[in-house]
mmCIF file of C-alpha atoms in Angstrom:
data_model
loop_
_atom_site.group_PDB
_atom_site.id
_atom_site.type_symbol
_atom_site.label_atom_id
_atom_site.label_comp_id
_atom_site.label_asym_id
_atom_site.label_seq_id
_atom_site.Cartn_x
_atom_site.Cartn_y
_atom_site.Cartn_z
ATOM 1 C CA UNK A 1 -35.087 -9.795 10.482
ATOM 2 C CA UNK A 2 -32.238 -12.272 10.198
ATOM 3 C CA UNK A 3 -30.266 -12.620 6.973
ATOM 4 C CA UNK A 4 -30.203 -15.964 5.190
ATOM 5 C CA UNK A 5 -26.881 -17.748 5.346
ATOM 6 C CA UNK A 6 -25.037 -17.663 2.000
ATOM 7 C CA UNK A 7 -24.030 -20.811 0.160
ATOM 8 C CA UNK A 8 -21.315 -19.485 -2.167
ATOM 9 C CA UNK A 9 -17.859 -18.865 -0.748
ATOM 10 C CA UNK A 10 -14.787 -17.079 -2.105
ATOM 11 C CA UNK A 11 -12.445 -19.426 -3.940
ATOM 12 C CA UNK A 12 -9.592 -17.682 -2.119
ATOM 13 C CA UNK A 13 -10.909 -16.341 1.219
ATOM 14 C CA UNK A 14 -7.755 -14.395 2.098
ATOM 15 C CA UNK A 15 -8.321 -10.690 2.768
ATOM 16 C CA UNK A 16 -5.519 -9.859 5.198
ATOM 17 C CA UNK A 17 -3.859 -6.454 4.857
ATOM 18 C CA UNK A 18 -0.438 -8.017 5.280
ATOM 19 C CA UNK A 19 0.837 -10.493 4.452
ATOM 20 C CA UNK A 20 -1.725 -10.353 1.672
ATOM 21 C CA UNK A 21 -3.286 -12.905 -0.660
ATOM 22 C CA UNK A 22 -0.944 -14.697 -3.031
ATOM 23 C CA UNK A 23 -1.439 -14.110 -6.743
ATOM 24 C CA UNK A 24 -4.289 -16.034 -8.432
ATOM 25 C CA UNK A 25 -3.229 -19.573 -9.258
ATOM 26 C CA UNK A 26 -0.270 -19.538 -6.877
ATOM 27 C CA UNK A 27 1.009 -22.909 -5.721
ATOM 28 C CA UNK A 28 4.133 -23.855 -3.718
ATOM 29 C CA UNK A 29 5.372 -25.552 -6.873
ATOM 30 C CA UNK A 30 6.093 -22.020 -8.148
ATOM 31 C CA UNK A 31 9.176 -22.112 -5.909
ATOM 32 C CA UNK A 32 10.635 -25.327 -7.311
ATOM 33 C CA UNK A 33 13.461 -23.473 -9.091
ATOM 34 C CA UNK A 34 14.417 -21.405 -6.039
ATOM 35 C CA UNK A 35 18.154 -20.832 -5.658
ATOM 36 C CA UNK A 36 18.418 -22.563 -2.275
ATOM 37 C CA UNK A 37 21.344 -24.293 -0.640
ATOM 38 C CA UNK A 38 23.690 -21.939 -2.469
ATOM 39 C CA UNK A 39 25.238 -18.588 -1.712
ATOM 40 C CA UNK A 40 23.211 -15.596 -2.842
ATOM 41 C CA UNK A 41 26.608 -14.027 -3.677
ATOM 42 C CA UNK A 42 27.050 -16.555 -6.479
ATOM 43 C CA UNK A 43 26.501 -14.878 -9.886
ATOM 44 C CA UNK A 44 23.353 -16.942 -10.464
ATOM 45 C CA UNK A 45 21.898 -15.973 -7.083
ATOM 46 C CA UNK A 46 22.811 -12.341 -7.485
ATOM 47 C CA UNK A 47 21.236 -12.368 -10.954
ATOM 48 C CA UNK A 48 17.902 -13.327 -9.396
ATOM 49 C CA UNK A 49 18.142 -10.517 -6.885
ATOM 50 C CA UNK A 50 18.938 -8.088 -9.677
ATOM 51 C CA UNK A 51 15.971 -9.421 -11.642
ATOM 52 C CA UNK A 52 13.693 -8.522 -8.724
ATOM 53 C CA UNK A 53 15.090 -4.988 -8.819
ATOM 54 C CA UNK A 54 14.700 -4.599 -12.583
ATOM 55 C CA UNK A 55 11.227 -6.112 -12.741
ATOM 56 C CA UNK A 56 10.113 -3.944 -9.822
ATOM 57 C CA UNK A 57 11.283 -0.798 -11.602
ATOM 58 C CA UNK A 58 9.487 -1.836 -14.773
ATOM 59 C CA UNK A 59 6.145 -2.777 -13.258
ATOM 60 C CA UNK A 60 6.060 0.341 -11.080
ATOM 61 C CA UNK A 61 7.148 2.565 -13.929
ATOM 62 C CA UNK A 62 9.824 4.258 -11.835
ATOM 63 C CA UNK A 63 11.891 7.027 -13.436
ATOM 64 C CA UNK A 64 14.965 5.621 -15.165
ATOM 65 C CA UNK A 65 17.362 7.572 -12.944
ATOM 66 C CA UNK A 66 15.986 6.213 -9.641
ATOM 67 C CA UNK A 67 18.152 3.658 -7.824
ATOM 68 C CA UNK A 68 16.438 0.584 -6.325
ATOM 69 C CA UNK A 69 17.714 -1.917 -3.752
ATOM 70 C CA UNK A 70 16.511 -4.882 -1.704
ATOM 71 C CA UNK A 71 17.003 -4.233 2.007
ATOM 72 C CA UNK A 72 16.411 -6.073 5.321
ATOM 73 C CA UNK A 73 13.385 -5.775 7.537
ATOM 74 C CA UNK A 74 10.461 -5.414 5.135
ATOM 75 C CA UNK A 75 9.039 -1.918 4.623
ATOM 76 C CA UNK A 76 9.807 -1.048 8.239
ATOM 77 C CA UNK A 77 13.506 -1.683 7.665
ATOM 78 C CA UNK A 78 13.445 0.309 4.443
ATOM 79 C CA UNK A 79 11.791 3.428 5.906
ATOM 80 C CA UNK A 80 13.997 3.289 9.011
ATOM 81 C CA UNK A 81 17.064 2.987 6.773
ATOM 82 C CA UNK A 82 15.980 6.102 4.891
ATOM 83 C CA UNK A 83 15.347 8.132 8.025
ATOM 84 C CA UNK A 84 18.575 7.118 9.778
ATOM 85 C CA UNK A 85 20.669 7.922 6.716
ATOM 86 C CA UNK A 86 19.007 11.112 5.509
ATOM 87 C CA UNK A 87 17.303 13.022 8.305
ATOM 88 C CA UNK A 88 19.055 15.758 10.255
ATOM 89 C CA UNK A 89 20.483 17.605 7.263
ATOM 90 C CA UNK A 90 17.608 20.082 7.539
ATOM 91 C CA UNK A 91 14.424 20.394 9.560
ATOM 92 C CA UNK A 92 11.768 17.715 9.224
ATOM 93 C CA UNK A 93 8.040 17.861 8.512
ATOM 94 C CA UNK A 94 6.060 14.758 9.506
ATOM 95 C CA UNK A 95 2.527 14.098 8.258
ATOM 96 C CA UNK A 96 0.738 11.418 10.259
ATOM 97 C CA UNK A 97 -2.821 10.197 10.561
ATOM 98 C CA UNK A 98 -2.613 6.547 11.626
ATOM 99 C CA UNK A 99 -0.468 3.998 13.438
ATOM 100 C CA UNK A 100 2.518 3.760 11.131
ATOM 101 C CA UNK A 101 2.815 7.486 10.547
ATOM 102 C CA UNK A 102 2.831 8.020 14.302
ATOM 103 C CA UNK A 103 5.460 5.298 14.638
ATOM 104 C CA UNK A 104 7.776 7.127 12.241
ATOM 105 C CA UNK A 105 7.145 10.356 14.155
ATOM 106 C CA UNK A 106 8.088 8.619 17.412
ATOM 107 C CA UNK A 107 11.309 7.284 15.923
ATOM 108 C CA UNK A 108 12.246 10.670 14.481
ATOM 109 C CA UNK A 109 11.678 12.426 17.796
ATOM 110 C CA UNK A 110 12.661 9.783 20.367
ATOM 111 C CA UNK A 111 15.193 7.572 18.597
ATOM 112 C CA UNK A 112 16.920 9.944 16.189
ATOM 113 C CA UNK A 113 16.248 12.711 18.741
ATOM 114 C CA UNK A 114 15.787 15.410 16.145
ATOM 115 C CA UNK A 115 14.386 18.575 17.669
ATOM 116 C CA UNK A 116 13.568 20.650 14.582
ATOM 117 C CA UNK A 117 10.400 18.701 13.766
ATOM 118 C CA UNK A 118 7.049 20.096 12.660
ATOM 119 C CA UNK A 119 4.089 17.726 12.888
ATOM 120 C CA UNK A 120 1.009 17.803 10.662
ATOM 121 C CA UNK A 121 -1.329 15.550 12.590
ATOM 122 C CA UNK A 122 -4.857 14.322 11.949
ATOM 123 C CA UNK A 123 -7.165 14.817 14.908
ATOM 124 C CA UNK A 124 -8.600 11.299 14.723
ATOM 125 C CA UNK A 125 -8.560 8.042 12.774
ATOM 126 C CA UNK A 126 -10.264 8.572 9.438
ATOM 127 C CA UNK A 127 -9.232 12.206 9.120
ATOM 128 C CA UNK A 128 -6.466 13.571 6.915
ATOM 129 C CA UNK A 129 -4.196 16.385 8.123
ATOM 130 C CA UNK A 130 -3.945 19.827 6.584
ATOM 131 C CA UNK A 131 -0.942 19.461 4.296
ATOM 132 C CA UNK A 132 -1.256 22.930 2.765
ATOM 133 C CA UNK A 133 1.192 24.228 5.373
ATOM 134 C CA UNK A 134 3.935 21.656 4.777
ATOM 135 C CA UNK A 135 7.280 23.369 4.204
ATOM 136 C CA UNK A 136 9.035 21.597 1.329
ATOM 137 C CA UNK A 137 12.255 23.473 1.937
ATOM 138 C CA UNK A 138 12.589 20.863 4.693
ATOM 139 C CA UNK A 139 12.474 17.065 4.511
ATOM 140 C CA UNK A 140 8.958 15.608 4.571
ATOM 141 C CA UNK A 141 8.111 12.137 5.915
ATOM 142 C CA UNK A 142 4.695 10.565 5.313
ATOM 143 C CA UNK A 143 2.842 7.397 4.379
ATOM 144 C CA UNK A 144 1.096 7.375 1.019
ATOM 145 C CA UNK A 145 -1.556 5.002 2.312
ATOM 146 C CA UNK A 146 -2.480 4.600 5.954
ATOM 147 C CA UNK A 147 -2.906 0.837 6.125
ATOM 148 C CA UNK A 148 -4.548 0.905 9.555
ATOM 149 C CA UNK A 149 -6.983 3.742 8.817
ATOM 150 C CA UNK A 150 -7.775 3.251 5.145
ATOM 151 C CA UNK A 151 -6.809 6.879 4.520
ATOM 152 C CA UNK A 152 -4.499 7.731 1.631
ATOM 153 C CA UNK A 153 -3.055 10.965 0.322
ATOM 154 C CA UNK A 154 -5.365 12.575 -2.266
ATOM 155 C CA UNK A 155 -2.814 12.463 -5.077
ATOM 156 C CA UNK A 156 0.514 14.258 -5.312
ATOM 157 C CA UNK A 157 -0.633 17.724 -6.297
ATOM 158 C CA UNK A 158 0.318 19.117 -2.877
ATOM 159 C CA UNK A 159 3.997 18.252 -3.467
ATOM 160 C CA UNK A 160 5.913 20.874 -5.513
ATOM 161 C CA UNK A 161 8.377 19.966 -8.235
ATOM 162 C CA UNK A 162 10.853 22.629 -7.084
ATOM 163 C CA UNK A 163 11.150 21.419 -3.476
ATOM 164 C CA UNK A 164 14.498 21.826 -1.709
ATOM 165 C CA UNK A 165 13.925 19.144 0.894
ATOM 166 C CA UNK A 166 13.434 15.434 0.294
ATOM 167 C CA UNK A 167 10.081 13.664 0.289
ATOM 168 C CA UNK A 168 10.441 10.346 2.124
ATOM 169 C CA UNK A 169 7.407 8.134 1.576
ATOM 170 C CA UNK A 170 6.362 4.867 3.169
ATOM 171 C CA UNK A 171 4.369 3.597 0.185
ATOM 172 C CA UNK A 172 4.033 -0.064 1.059
ATOM 173 C CA UNK A 173 0.234 -0.393 0.793
ATOM 174 C CA UNK A 174 0.071 1.896 -2.218
ATOM 175 C CA UNK A 175 2.641 0.793 -4.813
ATOM 176 C CA UNK A 176 1.209 -1.538 -7.462
ATOM 177 C CA UNK A 177 -2.326 -0.776 -6.305
ATOM 178 C CA UNK A 178 -2.650 2.972 -6.840
ATOM 179 C CA UNK A 179 -1.561 5.552 -9.368
ATOM 180 C CA UNK A 180 1.451 7.415 -7.966
ATOM 181 C CA UNK A 181 3.513 10.200 -9.481
ATOM 182 C CA UNK A 182 6.895 8.860 -8.407
ATOM 183 C CA UNK A 183 8.706 12.024 -9.510
ATOM 184 C CA UNK A 184 7.128 13.670 -6.475
ATOM 185 C CA UNK A 185 8.877 11.200 -4.159
ATOM 186 C CA UNK A 186 12.601 11.175 -3.413
ATOM 187 C CA UNK A 187 12.571 8.054 -1.254
ATOM 188 C CA UNK A 188 9.996 5.311 -1.803
ATOM 189 C CA UNK A 189 9.775 2.238 0.429
ATOM 190 C CA UNK A 190 7.618 -0.863 0.165
ATOM 191 C CA UNK A 191 7.638 -4.607 0.768
ATOM 192 C CA UNK A 192 6.787 -7.748 -1.179
ATOM 193 C CA UNK A 193 4.083 -8.829 1.242
ATOM 194 C CA UNK A 194 1.464 -6.239 0.263
ATOM 195 C CA UNK A 195 0.378 -5.763 -3.364
ATOM 196 C CA UNK A 196 2.585 -8.611 -4.612
ATOM 197 C CA UNK A 197 1.274 -11.088 -2.050
ATOM 198 C CA UNK A 198 4.872 -12.039 -1.341
ATOM 199 C CA UNK A 199 6.550 -13.118 1.861
ATOM 200 C CA UNK A 200 7.711 -10.868 4.692
ATOM 201 C CA UNK A 201 11.180 -9.840 5.906
ATOM 202 C CA UNK A 202 12.410 -8.114 2.750
ATOM 203 C CA UNK A 203 11.969 -4.463 1.874
ATOM 204 C CA UNK A 204 12.562 -2.325 -1.175
ATOM 205 C CA UNK A 205 13.895 1.210 -1.354
ATOM 206 C CA UNK A 206 13.997 3.561 -4.342
ATOM 207 C CA UNK A 207 16.074 6.741 -4.333
ATOM 208 C CA UNK A 208 15.795 9.773 -6.565
ATOM 209 C CA UNK A 209 18.929 11.589 -7.795
ATOM 210 C CA UNK A 210 18.333 14.185 -5.068
ATOM 211 C CA UNK A 211 18.311 11.480 -2.386
ATOM 212 C CA UNK A 212 21.508 9.940 -3.797
ATOM 213 C CA UNK A 213 23.143 13.380 -3.783
ATOM 214 C CA UNK A 214 22.159 13.855 -0.133
ATOM 215 C CA UNK A 215 23.650 10.485 0.820
ATOM 216 C CA UNK A 216 26.955 11.496 -0.738
ATOM 217 C CA UNK A 217 27.029 14.891 0.980
ATOM 218 C CA UNK A 218 25.589 14.220 4.443
ATOM 219 C CA UNK A 219 27.271 12.483 7.387
ATOM 220 C CA UNK A 220 24.759 11.886 10.194
ATOM 221 C CA UNK A 221 26.189 12.495 13.672
ATOM 222 C CA UNK A 222 24.995 9.108 14.902
ATOM 223 C CA UNK A 223 26.175 5.533 14.516
ATOM 224 C CA UNK A 224 24.462 3.534 11.783
ATOM 225 C CA UNK A 225 23.849 -0.204 12.271
ATOM 226 C CA UNK A 226 25.264 -2.337 9.482
ATOM 227 C CA UNK A 227 21.821 -3.235 8.141
ATOM 228 C CA UNK A 228 21.110 0.483 7.560
ATOM 229 C CA UNK A 229 24.315 1.464 5.759
ATOM 230 C CA UNK A 230 23.906 2.774 2.221
ATOM 231 C CA UNK A 231 27.230 4.614 2.145
ATOM 232 C CA UNK A 232 30.816 3.453 2.633
ATOM 233 C CA UNK A 233 33.752 5.852 2.948
ATOM 234 C CA UNK A 234 31.608 8.714 1.734
ATOM 235 C CA UNK A 235 30.396 6.912 -1.379
ATOM 236 C CA UNK A 236 27.104 5.231 -2.211
ATOM 237 C CA UNK A 237 27.457 1.442 -2.109
ATOM 238 C CA UNK A 238 26.588 0.896 -5.753
ATOM 239 C CA UNK A 239 26.539 -2.886 -5.362
ATOM 240 C CA UNK A 240 23.334 -2.625 -3.324
ATOM 241 C CA UNK A 241 21.522 -1.479 -6.454
ATOM 242 C CA UNK A 242 22.933 -4.304 -8.552
ATOM 243 C CA UNK A 243 21.694 -7.316 -6.574
ATOM 244 C CA UNK A 244 24.150 -7.245 -3.671
ATOM 245 C CA UNK A 245 22.362 -7.288 -0.294
ATOM 246 C CA UNK A 246 23.474 -6.096 3.136
ATOM 247 C CA UNK A 247 22.576 -9.379 4.787
ATOM 248 C CA UNK A 248 21.561 -12.827 3.567
ATOM 249 C CA UNK A 249 18.120 -12.844 1.948
ATOM 250 C CA UNK A 250 15.745 -15.790 1.786
ATOM 251 C CA UNK A 251 16.074 -17.111 -1.737
ATOM 252 C CA UNK A 252 12.697 -18.809 -1.312
ATOM 253 C CA UNK A 253 11.172 -15.378 -0.708
ATOM 254 C CA UNK A 254 13.145 -13.996 -3.655
ATOM 255 C CA UNK A 255 11.782 -16.715 -5.938
ATOM 256 C CA UNK A 256 8.282 -15.994 -4.680
ATOM 257 C CA UNK A 257 8.703 -12.294 -5.422
ATOM 258 C CA UNK A 258 9.944 -13.116 -8.930
ATOM 259 C CA UNK A 259 6.928 -15.343 -9.481
ATOM 260 C CA UNK A 260 4.608 -12.505 -8.464
ATOM 261 C CA UNK A 261 6.425 -9.955 -10.615
ATOM 262 C CA UNK A 262 6.232 -12.250 -13.652
ATOM 263 C CA UNK A 263 2.491 -12.568 -13.042
ATOM 264 C CA UNK A 264 2.273 -8.770 -12.948
ATOM 265 C CA UNK A 265 3.928 -8.555 -16.347
ATOM 266 C CA UNK A 266 1.791 -11.356 -17.786
ATOM 267 C CA UNK A 267 -1.518 -9.661 -16.917
ATOM 268 C CA UNK A 268 -0.549 -6.265 -18.310
ATOM 269 C CA UNK A 269 1.784 -4.582 -15.837
ATOM 270 C CA UNK A 270 1.165 -1.740 -13.432
ATOM 271 C CA UNK A 271 -1.919 -0.353 -15.182
ATOM 272 C CA UNK A 272 -3.782 -3.660 -14.880
ATOM 273 C CA UNK A 273 -2.758 -4.026 -11.223
ATOM 274 C CA UNK A 274 -4.285 -0.637 -10.460
ATOM 275 C CA UNK A 275 -7.393 -1.542 -12.491
ATOM 276 C CA UNK A 276 -7.845 -4.794 -10.524
ATOM 277 C CA UNK A 277 -7.621 -2.859 -7.270
ATOM 278 C CA UNK A 278 -10.223 -0.339 -8.405
ATOM 279 C CA UNK A 279 -12.611 -3.092 -9.478
ATOM 280 C CA UNK A 280 -12.317 -4.618 -6.021
ATOM 281 C CA UNK A 281 -12.910 -1.270 -4.371
ATOM 282 C CA UNK A 282 -15.933 -0.543 -6.560
ATOM 283 C CA UNK A 283 -17.556 -3.797 -5.431
ATOM 284 C CA UNK A 284 -17.096 -2.811 -1.772
ATOM 285 C CA UNK A 285 -18.167 0.777 -2.407
ATOM 286 C CA UNK A 286 -21.464 -0.297 -3.970
ATOM 287 C CA UNK A 287 -22.107 -2.635 -1.062
ATOM 288 C CA UNK A 288 -21.398 0.077 1.523
ATOM 289 C CA UNK A 289 -23.844 2.449 -0.187
ATOM 290 C CA UNK A 290 -26.599 -0.101 0.349
ATOM 291 C CA UNK A 291 -25.889 -0.418 4.083
ATOM 292 C CA UNK A 292 -27.124 2.364 6.359
ATOM 293 C CA UNK A 293 -25.050 1.104 9.298
ATOM 294 C CA UNK A 294 -21.692 0.848 7.495
ATOM 295 C CA UNK A 295 -19.410 3.570 6.173
ATOM 296 C CA UNK A 296 -15.786 4.105 5.248
ATOM 297 C CA UNK A 297 -13.531 5.115 8.105
ATOM 298 C CA UNK A 298 -11.941 7.726 5.827
ATOM 299 C CA UNK A 299 -13.947 10.929 6.158
ATOM 300 C CA UNK A 300 -13.197 12.385 2.711
ATOM 301 C CA UNK A 301 -13.987 10.522 -0.495
ATOM 302 C CA UNK A 302 -10.711 11.473 -2.153
ATOM 303 C CA UNK A 303 -8.737 9.948 0.735
ATOM 304 C CA UNK A 304 -10.463 6.528 0.807
ATOM 305 C CA UNK A 305 -7.934 3.764 0.272
ATOM 306 C CA UNK A 306 -8.799 1.184 -2.401
ATOM 307 C CA UNK A 307 -6.299 -1.334 -1.005
ATOM 308 C CA UNK A 308 -6.700 -1.414 2.792
ATOM 309 C CA UNK A 309 -10.445 -0.774 2.802
ATOM 310 C CA UNK A 310 -11.376 0.223 6.361
ATOM 311 C CA UNK A 311 -15.029 0.314 7.422
ATOM 312 C CA UNK A 312 -16.792 1.378 10.585
ATOM 313 C CA UNK A 313 -20.239 0.770 12.031
ATOM 314 C CA UNK A 314 -22.273 3.833 12.862
ATOM 315 C CA UNK A 315 -22.687 4.741 16.515
ATOM 316 C CA UNK A 316 -26.429 4.123 16.357
ATOM 317 C CA UNK A 317 -25.845 0.446 15.707
ATOM 318 C CA UNK A 318 -22.987 0.009 18.177
ATOM 319 C CA UNK A 319 -24.700 1.936 20.963
ATOM 320 C CA UNK A 320 -27.391 -0.721 21.057
ATOM 321 C CA UNK A 321 -25.180 -3.747 21.649
ATOM 322 C CA UNK A 322 -24.692 -5.380 25.062
ATOM 323 C CA UNK A 323 -20.950 -5.898 24.822
ATOM 324 C CA UNK A 324 -17.717 -3.988 24.279
ATOM 325 C CA UNK A 325 -17.450 -2.866 20.670
ATOM 326 C CA UNK A 326 -14.317 -4.874 19.943
ATOM 327 C CA UNK A 327 -15.986 -8.025 21.265
ATOM 328 C CA UNK A 328 -18.865 -7.428 18.837
ATOM 329 C CA UNK A 329 -16.494 -7.003 15.881
ATOM 330 C CA UNK A 330 -14.404 -10.037 16.775
ATOM 331 C CA UNK A 331 -17.522 -12.196 17.102
ATOM 332 C CA UNK A 332 -18.729 -11.070 13.676
ATOM 333 C CA UNK A 333 -15.370 -11.813 12.044
ATOM 334 C CA UNK A 334 -15.125 -15.165 13.798
ATOM 335 C CA UNK A 335 -18.437 -16.266 12.284
ATOM 336 C CA UNK A 336 -17.164 -15.539 8.779
ATOM 337 C CA UNK A 337 -13.846 -17.271 9.483
ATOM 338 C CA UNK A 338 -15.449 -20.338 11.051
ATOM 339 C CA UNK A 339 -17.303 -20.860 7.781
ATOM 340 C CA UNK A 340 -14.128 -20.493 5.721
ATOM 341 C CA UNK A 341 -15.622 -17.504 3.902
ATOM 342 C CA UNK A 342 -13.058 -14.824 4.763
ATOM 343 C CA UNK A 343 -10.018 -14.452 6.999
ATOM 344 C CA UNK A 344 -8.403 -11.516 8.824
ATOM 345 C CA UNK A 345 -11.304 -9.082 8.431
ATOM 346 C CA UNK A 346 -10.996 -7.259 11.759
ATOM 347 C CA UNK A 347 -9.679 -3.699 11.856
ATOM 348 C CA UNK A 348 -6.128 -3.081 13.066
ATOM 349 C CA UNK A 349 -5.815 -3.157 16.856
ATOM 350 C CA UNK A 350 -4.862 0.539 16.966
ATOM 351 C CA UNK A 351 -7.855 1.605 14.851
ATOM 352 C CA UNK A 352 -11.475 2.066 15.948
ATOM 353 C CA UNK A 353 -13.482 -1.182 16.052
ATOM 354 C CA UNK A 354 -14.529 -2.100 12.541
ATOM 355 C CA UNK A 355 -13.693 -4.140 9.464
ATOM 356 C CA UNK A 356 -10.753 -4.093 7.068
ATOM 357 C CA UNK A 357 -10.812 -5.805 3.679
ATOM 358 C CA UNK A 358 -7.690 -5.981 1.518
ATOM 359 C CA UNK A 359 -8.645 -5.057 -2.027
ATOM 360 C CA UNK A 360 -5.200 -5.104 -3.625
ATOM 361 C CA UNK A 361 -4.456 -6.565 -7.048
ATOM 362 C CA UNK A 362 -3.856 -10.179 -6.008
ATOM 363 C CA UNK A 363 -7.486 -10.383 -4.820
ATOM 364 C CA UNK A 364 -10.139 -11.358 -7.392
ATOM 365 C CA UNK A 365 -13.268 -9.210 -7.540
ATOM 366 C CA UNK A 366 -15.422 -12.354 -7.702
ATOM 367 C CA UNK A 367 -14.095 -13.334 -4.271
ATOM 368 C CA UNK A 368 -14.884 -9.884 -2.845
ATOM 369 C CA UNK A 369 -18.419 -10.200 -4.194
ATOM 370 C CA UNK A 370 -18.842 -13.609 -2.540
ATOM 371 C CA UNK A 371 -17.400 -12.364 0.761
ATOM 372 C CA UNK A 372 -19.790 -9.462 1.266
ATOM 373 C CA UNK A 373 -23.007 -11.538 1.739
ATOM 374 C CA UNK A 374 -21.175 -13.488 4.436
ATOM 375 C CA UNK A 375 -20.494 -10.246 6.291
ATOM 376 C CA UNK A 376 -24.205 -9.387 5.937
ATOM 377 C CA UNK A 377 -25.129 -12.733 7.439
ATOM 378 C CA UNK A 378 -22.563 -12.533 10.227
ATOM 379 C CA UNK A 379 -23.702 -8.998 11.094
ATOM 380 C CA UNK A 380 -27.296 -10.176 11.356
ATOM 381 C CA UNK A 381 -26.346 -13.136 13.548
ATOM 382 C CA UNK A 382 -24.081 -11.039 15.800
ATOM 383 C CA UNK A 383 -26.717 -8.362 16.280
ATOM 384 C CA UNK A 384 -29.181 -11.043 17.307
ATOM 385 C CA UNK A 385 -26.618 -12.384 19.775
ATOM 386 C CA UNK A 386 -25.613 -9.043 21.302
ATOM 387 C CA UNK A 387 -28.847 -7.010 21.373
#
């Protein structure tokens, strides 16, 4: 039986997992005061960069003694900067269960060429590795939220307070959308383009006192590109944490990030951002429960991501289609997009064929609720087409 085509559409049909939806009410006019055509080294330009740092610390609720900087290359640049500067002092433990975690493992093994590496690997997409055996006397690298698998760490209880190694966390799809005990993390990286709905190319890095101490004491036996350098002549470059940047930032992107951070403060700060995310996830969760052919890709409830919500079709449904599975998924998503009801809903190319809905705080729950009937309709139409 075919599903009736919906009539209501999301007011903002943007559900990409990066770059993500802009904040509600965003308009290009929000950038009219951007500090463009001027040097970002000017005191006024540097003040705006420092404001991004300070507002980020406040809305995240970072410990007062953590140092925060804006760095090149989005979250990728930030996590690579951390690894190139810090790893090699001791052995390394890598926890990986999806595309980005495996990318960091590859870079640690093949680019940094570290040989004392222990890997805690999930057997498949949707699974979470056994982290009970992680040795925290060594440095530990992991993603808090697997954006391509929809699998997140089940809290921070597995990380001890008395660790000797550093915890280096790619947290880009988690910060501002999930509750995180930042004291458990020595290096935290993220970008503006996820929970803030900002623009790409700029990353953020936060360092605990232990990470700062390591930077002062450790000299990696490898050359460091300029865009990765946090230390000069054996001393931390303090200016980086005061609004000075390694390379020239886009002041349009900076203004956009400030606009998003002001919105965060206006609606109630970090707690309300997390609450918005959970309301979005609850809407999807209730919908999934009512669908026998859809389930979360994450295999354990406590590891289901509320931001990058990844869904899969059961094998019983997919086994009956007369087409490759990815072709089926792309056709379904195209039907929703062609009606302007939801964009960028297909799973990541490295993940199993399925759907991915961004449920972060810049998305309104009302738009999620209007999107889901369109997926129902598109699924019905695509099944009719392919079976």
